[in-house]
Amino acid sequence: MTSEDVQFPTLERSPTLSDRVTDSVLQMITSNALKPGERLPSERDLGIKFGVSRTVVREALRSLAAKGVLDVRTGSGAIVARVGVETASQTLRLFVQGSRAGSDALHYDQINDVREMLETRVARIAARAAQPADLDRLRELHEQMKKAKNDVELASSLDVAFHREIAVATGNPLFVVIIDSIEPALLEIRRKTLGSAGRPTKALRAHAQILERIVAADAEGAESAMNEHLADSRAVWARLES
Amino acid sequence: MTSEDVQFPTLERSPTLSDRVTDSVLQMITSNALKPGERLPSERDLGIKFGVSRTVVREALRSLAAKGVLDVRTGSGAIVARVGVETASQTLRLFVQGSRAGSDALHYDQINDVREMLETRVARIAARAAQPADLDRLRELHEQMKKAKNDVELASSLDVAFHREIAVATGNPLFVVIIDSIEPALLEIRRKTLGSAGRPTKALRAHAQILERIVAADAEGAESAMNEHLADSRAVWARLES
DNA sequence: TCCACTGTTTACATTCGACGAATTGGCATG
DNA sequence: CATGCCAATTCGTCGAATGTAAACAGTGGA
């Protein structure tokens, strides 16, 4: 009898030792057995507990630190951390960037779909949730953009930053992370559209109106103002692309 | 004058060697100097190039692998990869989970804001973008959920999976990642609301209508059907919370 | 000529041991 | 009781050695 009817196990790409340690520790964290702020045993002790060398433990901890769930510092040890906006944003940005190539590429229209969905809703929510400090920052960014009217590069950054700040004003970090993920694409678009004649002043006017509606806590008004702004922006982009 | 109004710089503790190597390689990747599919030099060679030990290189590569930008396999080497949906979703989920505790906690209402924003728009886009295969999967999930009416646990999973599949049907991976990030929260909610009397059949009816509108490629109809479904779901939730 | 097998080489996986550097906490001193 | 110093802890980095998996190239047979 040859090996014809043997059951081939679903050959699980043998996880490396450090992968297994990573999963194990990660699961302890996600299951809340280890809470943020808590300190893990030393690398040496972990190695003993898992029966692996310290090198393996180090690589596992290093992976978790890269994911943002651990903060490991010299002399102190590894501390369970909460994944911050920066980490989440970075990963999502890498995801978007990576998805923009290849056959199943993320098309510009798809990013724009996300943007429209996000920004209209964000404008609405910001209008009813913005705190005084948020409004101050928005005003400040708007003023800076007025002054930077002739510097396309700087104006683009400020433009995108203005939109981001509206997301911050909602008080919902998820909105911030999402807008961060498409930030490079937005910046790219902005650089091109702002070069178009008359765009800077028009964009400034639109921003002024959005800001005014947010300050007035007018959710509907803020949303429709943002909607117009986006529609206009889209029109300019369509003209440039052709 | 004491140290009352001095600006304490966020003293950046000296980046470790492997952190610097990580940044260096990551920058090569984001700047497209290294394209997806390309192979990096061996760990040994990298160590020589950077003037560090192989251990340091290994930890750096391991970090990048955790971020999803590298795929390192035994015998072959490290290959630049595109960050996949799974990696992005995982990080975002960890972010959401971590944000649900503490004083600045992510409140349920905030997750619901994201959900409403996402699902209404997703339903609309899916209606005009869904492919036959997507529709098949949606129908299949719906059928399964019909059968699982009495198993709250299973029905909850299928319910959430149905919503996720609508996001998949848009063909836009960003929507999928976003819905994945709030999946645990959705599941939690579903488990509770589906326990309520009469909910299962009502949810099934709503799903049937959404599915029908998507199949009919009726964007407006799909959006409003989803809107009703969400409003209803929210009402049940509000009743349960009080 | 083409294909399958096999041995070699390359590259990662893991271990051990050692030393340096940063942090912490306790202890001695004034 | 406050201060400053020392010692223990823990991570950071290095180097060498051995095991394992994948790719490669050469060989023999059909």
XYZ file of C-alpha atoms (C1' of nucleotides) in Angstrom:
544
model
C 0.000 0.000 0.000
C 1.447 3.272 -1.052
C 0.608 6.686 0.218
C -2.444 7.157 -1.920
C -5.180 7.433 0.608
C -3.356 9.085 3.438
C -4.914 12.169 4.890
C -2.709 15.119 4.078
C -2.914 17.507 6.976
C -3.694 21.048 5.889
C -0.029 21.822 5.930
C -0.003 24.810 8.198
C 3.034 26.763 7.190
C 4.924 25.859 10.303
C 4.677 28.979 12.367
C 8.073 29.853 13.645
C 8.677 29.724 17.340
C 8.623 33.478 17.699
C 5.368 33.590 15.761
C 3.822 31.245 18.210
C 5.088 33.255 21.146
C 3.761 36.394 19.491
C 0.323 34.876 19.065
C 0.308 33.601 22.592
C 1.154 36.936 24.141
C -1.147 38.801 21.784
C -3.998 36.596 22.759
C -3.325 37.277 26.411
C -3.591 40.942 25.617
C -6.704 40.843 23.458
C -8.454 38.626 25.976
C -7.663 41.266 28.562
C -5.665 38.857 30.677
C -2.992 41.498 30.349
C -4.277 45.023 30.695
C -2.735 48.231 29.372
C -0.087 49.517 31.735
C 0.808 46.102 33.031
C 4.366 44.926 32.829
C 5.365 41.644 31.247
C 7.896 39.312 32.836
C 11.461 39.892 31.729
C 12.589 38.459 28.419
C 14.614 35.889 30.263
C 11.687 34.736 32.358
C 9.389 34.600 29.369
C 11.947 32.472 27.598
C 11.920 30.046 30.492
C 8.124 29.995 30.681
C 7.763 29.283 26.969
C 10.786 27.035 26.843
C 12.516 29.045 24.159
C 15.626 31.138 23.944
C 15.688 34.806 24.758
C 16.289 35.652 21.111
C 12.949 34.165 20.173
C 11.185 36.077 22.913
C 12.858 39.285 21.828
C 11.675 38.872 18.276
C 8.159 38.197 19.467
C 8.118 41.275 21.672
C 9.607 43.264 18.846
C 6.748 42.221 16.592
C 4.168 43.201 19.150
C 5.898 46.519 19.654
C 5.687 47.078 15.898
C 1.977 46.393 16.063
C 1.755 48.988 18.777
C 0.442 46.802 21.573
C 3.679 46.801 23.538
C 6.042 49.466 24.665
C 9.396 47.967 25.471
C 12.031 50.149 27.046
C 15.543 49.550 28.205
C 15.957 48.846 31.869
C 12.252 48.790 32.577
C 10.733 45.991 30.582
C 7.788 45.524 28.246
C 4.561 47.309 29.069
C 1.192 46.647 27.501
C 0.130 49.716 25.575
C -2.985 50.818 23.789
C -2.593 51.090 20.049
C -2.392 54.769 19.264
C -3.780 56.782 16.399
C -0.334 57.054 14.872
C 0.221 53.324 14.701
C -3.224 52.663 13.296
C -2.853 55.452 10.775
C 0.542 54.274 9.648
C -0.605 50.743 9.007
C -3.687 51.913 7.181
C -1.618 54.293 5.079
C 0.710 51.461 4.148
C -2.309 49.398 3.253
C -3.736 52.091 1.010
C -0.392 52.768 -0.598
C 0.138 49.094 -1.257
C -3.331 48.743 -2.690
C -2.729 51.409 -5.265
C -0.703 49.182 -7.531
C -1.393 45.940 -9.303
C -4.332 44.656 -11.216
C -6.801 44.860 -8.343
C -5.602 48.371 -7.712
C -7.444 50.804 -5.525
C -8.704 53.314 -8.035
C -8.876 57.023 -7.415
C -12.658 56.872 -7.551
C -12.667 54.394 -4.716
C -10.602 56.640 -2.520
C -12.920 59.442 -3.410
C -15.902 57.325 -2.408
C -14.381 56.925 1.016
C -13.567 60.563 1.193
C -17.051 61.731 0.367
C -18.609 59.304 2.766
C -16.246 60.394 5.492
C -16.061 64.128 5.104
C -19.732 64.868 4.703
C -20.549 62.924 7.820
C -17.575 64.323 9.673
C -18.623 67.884 8.921
C -22.053 67.160 10.284
C -20.814 65.595 13.477
C -18.099 68.166 14.042
C -20.745 70.877 13.949
C -22.421 69.445 16.969
C -19.404 68.091 18.811
C -16.601 70.604 18.287
C -15.045 72.081 21.414
C -13.800 75.670 21.672
C -10.200 74.503 21.392
C -11.057 72.655 18.188
C -12.602 75.779 16.723
C -9.502 77.750 17.610
C -7.281 75.323 15.782
C -9.543 75.376 12.768
C -9.515 79.157 12.668
C -5.755 79.196 13.015
C -5.283 76.761 10.149
C -7.643 78.776 8.010
C -5.741 81.980 8.677
C -2.452 80.316 7.837
C -3.876 79.058 4.604
C -5.010 82.531 3.656
C -1.448 83.741 3.984
C -0.024 80.792 2.063
C -2.208 81.382 -0.950
C 0.727 81.633 -3.315
C 2.747 78.695 -2.061
C 1.065 75.675 -3.595
C 3.046 73.189 -1.526
C 2.355 74.837 1.797
C -1.234 75.630 0.912
C -1.844 72.000 0.033
C -0.585 70.806 3.371
C -2.675 73.343 5.228
C -5.705 72.456 3.177
C -5.416 68.780 4.044
C -4.634 69.656 7.652
C -7.795 71.738 7.807
C -9.890 68.814 6.716
C -8.118 66.552 9.169
C -8.747 68.951 11.988
C -12.455 68.809 11.303
C -12.231 65.073 11.847
C -10.368 65.677 15.094
C -13.131 68.052 16.152
C -15.635 65.218 16.064
C -13.807 63.734 19.035
C -13.953 60.372 17.298
C -10.456 58.984 16.697
C -11.755 56.490 14.165
C -12.604 59.304 11.805
C -9.110 60.660 12.228
C -7.515 57.348 11.422
C -9.602 56.936 8.306
C -8.806 60.378 6.986
C -5.145 59.808 7.787
C -5.160 56.677 5.691
C -6.117 58.551 2.553
C -4.066 61.603 3.403
C -1.288 60.987 0.858
C -3.893 60.659 -1.879
C -5.627 63.834 -0.766
C -2.359 65.699 -0.704
C -1.558 64.548 -4.183
C -4.922 65.704 -5.457
C -4.662 69.004 -3.656
C -1.296 69.784 -5.117
C -2.706 69.423 -8.574
C -6.052 71.148 -8.141
C -4.636 74.088 -6.230
C -2.410 74.818 -9.148
C -5.483 75.502 -11.237
C -6.312 79.159 -11.763
C -8.655 80.676 -9.220
C -8.754 77.521 -7.146
C -6.992 78.817 -4.070
C -9.472 81.627 -3.461
C -12.398 79.387 -4.204
C -11.178 76.720 -1.829
C -10.625 79.363 0.826
C -14.156 80.613 0.406
C -15.500 77.097 0.742
C -13.419 76.497 3.842
C -14.655 79.746 5.339
C -18.221 78.687 4.845
C -17.670 75.242 6.302
C -15.923 76.740 9.287
C -18.724 79.234 9.781
C -21.379 76.508 9.802
C -19.372 74.421 12.251
C -18.921 77.381 14.558
C -22.663 77.994 14.329
C -23.203 74.342 15.326
C -25.285 73.980 12.189
C -24.937 70.287 11.338
C -27.051 70.360 8.206
C -25.372 73.500 6.952
C -21.898 72.142 7.592
C -22.687 68.937 5.753
C -24.100 70.658 2.702
C -21.264 73.179 2.644
C -18.792 70.309 2.704
C -20.784 68.550 0.021
C -20.537 71.536 -2.286
C -16.851 71.883 -1.594
C -16.235 68.253 -2.451
C -18.404 68.375 -5.568
C -16.509 71.405 -6.769
C -13.186 69.758 -5.990
C -14.255 66.662 -7.851
C -15.265 68.719 -10.886
C -11.874 70.397 -11.037
C -10.159 67.050 -10.741
C -12.248 65.553 -13.519
C -11.311 68.461 -15.755
C -7.621 68.004 -15.001
C -7.675 64.293 -15.665
C -9.111 64.559 -19.134
C 11.455 82.112 37.101
C 10.889 78.450 37.648
C 10.115 75.758 35.148
C 6.473 76.626 34.876
C 6.238 77.668 31.300
C 9.098 75.818 29.710
C 8.322 73.542 26.853
C 9.508 70.096 27.730
C 10.518 68.468 24.496
C 9.101 64.996 24.177
C 12.510 63.590 24.872
C 12.822 60.906 22.284
C 14.763 58.127 23.871
C 17.560 57.130 21.581
C 16.147 54.937 18.865
C 17.686 51.535 19.061
C 19.804 50.242 16.238
C 17.102 47.926 15.010
C 14.637 50.806 15.059
C 16.930 52.758 12.805
C 17.353 49.840 10.452
C 13.583 49.383 10.443
C 13.000 53.009 9.532
C 15.661 52.899 6.874
C 14.230 49.857 5.151
C 10.680 51.076 5.572
C 11.557 54.324 3.948
C 13.091 52.487 1.022
C 9.798 50.670 0.646
C 7.462 53.630 0.994
C 9.570 55.656 -1.392
C 9.169 52.828 -3.846
C 12.905 52.222 -4.086
C 11.944 48.682 -3.173
C 8.864 47.452 -4.961
C 6.495 44.677 -3.900
C 7.833 41.294 -4.939
C 11.434 42.374 -4.773
C 13.805 40.453 -2.590
C 15.979 42.070 0.029
C 19.623 41.133 0.474
C 20.219 38.348 2.962
C 20.228 39.149 6.643
C 23.962 38.691 6.682
C 24.533 41.111 3.840
C 22.198 43.680 5.320
C 24.096 43.429 8.553
C 27.303 44.184 6.724
C 25.780 47.065 4.772
C 24.361 48.700 7.892
C 27.351 47.764 9.996
C 25.286 45.943 12.579
C 24.940 42.397 13.768
C 22.583 39.931 12.207
C 20.479 39.955 15.354
C 19.635 43.600 14.851
C 18.739 43.025 11.216
C 16.533 40.103 12.144
C 14.586 42.159 14.668
C 14.144 44.934 12.156
C 12.852 42.562 9.497
C 10.638 40.929 12.065
C 9.106 44.310 12.894
C 8.442 45.039 9.256
C 6.924 41.602 8.841
C 4.613 42.379 11.760
C 3.573 45.575 10.019
C 2.825 43.491 6.967
C 5.226 45.103 4.529
C 7.601 42.147 4.435
C 7.170 38.466 3.917
C 10.187 36.635 5.211
C 10.421 32.946 4.513
C 13.004 30.354 5.319
C 15.423 29.578 2.567
C 14.146 32.293 0.271
C 14.713 35.551 2.036
C 12.676 38.649 2.745
C 10.272 39.791 0.081
C 8.517 43.130 -0.053
C 4.804 42.561 0.299
C 1.726 44.695 0.029
C -0.083 45.181 3.308
C -3.145 42.979 3.135
C -6.660 43.527 4.361
C -6.057 41.133 7.237
C -3.083 43.055 8.591
C -4.815 46.389 8.274
C -7.968 45.050 9.859
C -6.104 43.498 12.738
C -4.273 46.686 13.594
C -7.420 48.737 13.354
C -9.283 46.270 15.527
C -6.570 46.454 18.138
C -6.798 50.220 17.947
C -10.551 50.207 18.478
C -10.324 47.686 21.265
C -7.648 49.704 22.999
C -9.653 52.880 22.597
C -12.646 51.434 24.371
C -11.147 51.835 27.817
C -9.871 54.751 29.810
C -11.158 58.251 30.317
C -11.047 59.258 26.663
C -12.842 56.053 25.813
C -14.436 55.398 22.473
C -18.095 55.444 23.323
C -20.673 53.163 21.778
C -22.321 56.118 20.099
C -19.082 56.929 18.342
C -18.779 53.459 16.939
C -22.356 53.697 15.862
C -21.626 56.984 14.108
C -18.982 55.226 12.079
C -21.263 52.338 11.408
C -24.095 54.449 10.120
C -21.805 56.500 7.962
C -20.240 53.371 6.551
C -23.142 51.037 6.029
C -25.549 53.453 4.393
C -22.935 54.461 1.879
C -21.754 50.915 1.410
C -25.255 49.700 0.646
C -25.598 52.372 -2.004
C -22.290 51.594 -3.664
C -22.734 47.843 -3.461
C -25.997 48.179 -5.346
C -24.211 49.568 -8.340
C -20.944 47.656 -8.065
C -21.830 44.157 -6.897
C -20.712 41.307 -9.121
C -22.707 38.099 -9.633
C -20.356 36.195 -7.352
C -20.913 38.781 -4.621
C -24.661 38.377 -4.925
C -24.316 34.634 -4.657
C -22.386 34.916 -1.444
C -24.921 37.346 -0.024
C -27.781 35.019 -0.895
C -25.958 32.104 0.647
C -25.323 33.963 3.884
C -28.919 35.034 4.012
C -30.143 31.480 3.575
C -27.839 30.259 6.300
C -29.093 32.910 8.636
C -32.677 31.848 7.992
C -31.811 28.376 9.153
C -29.912 29.592 12.187
C -32.819 31.618 13.494
C -32.843 29.877 16.830
C -29.124 29.854 17.509
C -28.341 33.352 18.723
C -24.600 32.866 18.617
C -24.515 31.542 15.069
C -27.157 33.959 13.849
C -25.149 36.866 15.218
C -22.046 35.798 13.332
C -23.986 35.344 10.135
C -25.683 38.678 10.580
C -22.394 40.490 10.927
C -20.942 38.460 8.087
C -23.824 39.515 5.870
C -23.099 43.160 6.505
C -19.418 42.589 5.902
C -20.122 40.874 2.622
C -22.022 43.908 1.417
C -18.861 45.900 2.017
C -16.894 43.317 0.058
C -19.392 43.653 -2.775
C -18.442 47.308 -3.217
C -15.073 46.102 -4.444
C -13.466 48.692 -2.214
C -11.139 47.086 0.337
C -11.083 50.223 2.460
C -14.722 49.724 3.318
C -13.977 46.174 4.316
C -11.160 47.203 6.600
C -13.303 49.812 8.289
C -16.158 47.442 8.919
C -13.711 44.842 10.177
C -12.370 47.284 12.699
C -15.732 47.659 14.396
C -16.699 44.025 13.933
C -16.233 42.973 17.558
C -18.473 45.806 18.661
C -21.100 44.897 16.085
C -21.003 41.296 17.151
C -21.478 42.290 20.751
C -24.470 44.415 19.892
C -25.957 41.750 17.678
C -25.727 39.120 20.329
C -27.791 41.282 22.618
C -30.368 42.614 20.203
C -30.998 39.266 18.546
C -31.981 37.890 21.906
C -34.869 40.308 21.964
C -38.253 38.801 21.086
C -39.223 38.981 17.449
C -35.888 40.466 16.456
C -34.555 37.575 14.399
C -37.481 37.548 11.966
C -37.484 41.314 11.744
C -33.769 41.424 11.029
C -34.202 38.727 8.416
C -36.934 40.701 6.716
C -34.745 43.779 6.677
C -31.841 41.810 5.241
C -34.104 40.362 2.586
C -35.164 43.805 1.516
C -31.615 45.143 1.433
C -30.501 42.165 -0.585
C -33.366 42.606 -2.998
C -32.519 46.265 -3.620
C -28.861 45.419 -4.155
C -29.751 42.679 -6.618
C -31.999 45.158 -8.410
C -29.032 47.546 -8.591
C -31.213 50.129 -6.888
C -28.712 52.342 -5.084
C -31.241 54.670 -3.502
C -33.448 51.798 -2.428
C -30.571 49.889 -0.919
C -29.428 52.900 1.032
C -32.824 53.665 2.470
C -33.471 50.018 3.268
C -30.195 49.923 5.149
C -31.070 53.159 6.852
C -34.318 51.727 8.142
C -32.592 48.582 9.278
C -30.019 50.583 11.219
C -32.603 52.896 12.721
C -34.591 49.942 13.887
C -31.509 48.260 15.285
C -30.569 51.428 17.095
C -34.025 51.694 18.615
C -33.833 48.176 19.986
C -30.434 48.886 21.399
C -31.603 52.055 23.086
C -34.444 50.147 24.666
C -32.081 47.476 25.939
C -29.654 49.955 27.428
C -32.206 51.764 29.540
C 15.586 16.151 -25.822
C 13.023 16.256 -21.692
C 11.938 15.093 -17.129
C 12.691 13.360 -12.539
C 15.882 12.695 -8.895
C 19.533 14.150 -5.978
C 23.204 16.561 -3.780
C 24.886 21.194 -2.954
C 24.339 25.757 -1.719
C 22.012 29.556 0.114
C 19.320 31.703 3.659
C 16.541 31.752 7.505
C 15.568 29.598 12.556
C 17.236 28.868 16.962
C 20.386 28.486 20.682
C 24.015 29.912 23.925
C 27.040 32.995 26.212
C 28.786 37.443 27.056
C 29.125 42.404 27.825
C 27.383 47.218 27.694
C 23.895 50.673 28.889
C 19.720 52.458 30.949
C 16.462 52.306 34.732
C 14.996 51.500 39.225
C 15.029 51.177 44.036
C 17.278 50.788 48.260
C 20.947 52.199 51.300
C 24.193 55.059 53.398
C 25.403 59.574 54.595
C 25.045 64.283 56.079
C 14.457 63.831 56.150
C 16.674 64.919 51.831
C 20.440 63.794 48.840
C 23.487 61.217 46.321
C 25.533 56.871 45.314
C 25.610 51.885 44.443
C 23.779 47.525 43.074
C 20.317 44.723 40.970
C 17.407 44.284 37.128
C 16.462 44.399 32.294
C 16.926 45.529 27.765
C 20.489 46.264 23.647
C 23.961 44.309 20.895
C 27.345 41.167 19.495
C 29.425 36.731 17.809
C 29.628 31.928 16.913
C 27.574 27.508 16.115
C 24.036 24.220 14.611
C 19.468 22.885 12.571
C 16.040 23.307 8.851
C 13.844 24.718 4.640
C 13.953 26.301 -0.012
C 16.230 27.070 -4.435
C 19.531 25.535 -7.795
C 22.180 22.933 -10.763
C 23.946 18.813 -12.416
C 23.012 13.969 -13.556
C 20.991 9.861 -15.183
C 17.265 7.539 -17.380
C 13.387 7.321 -20.749
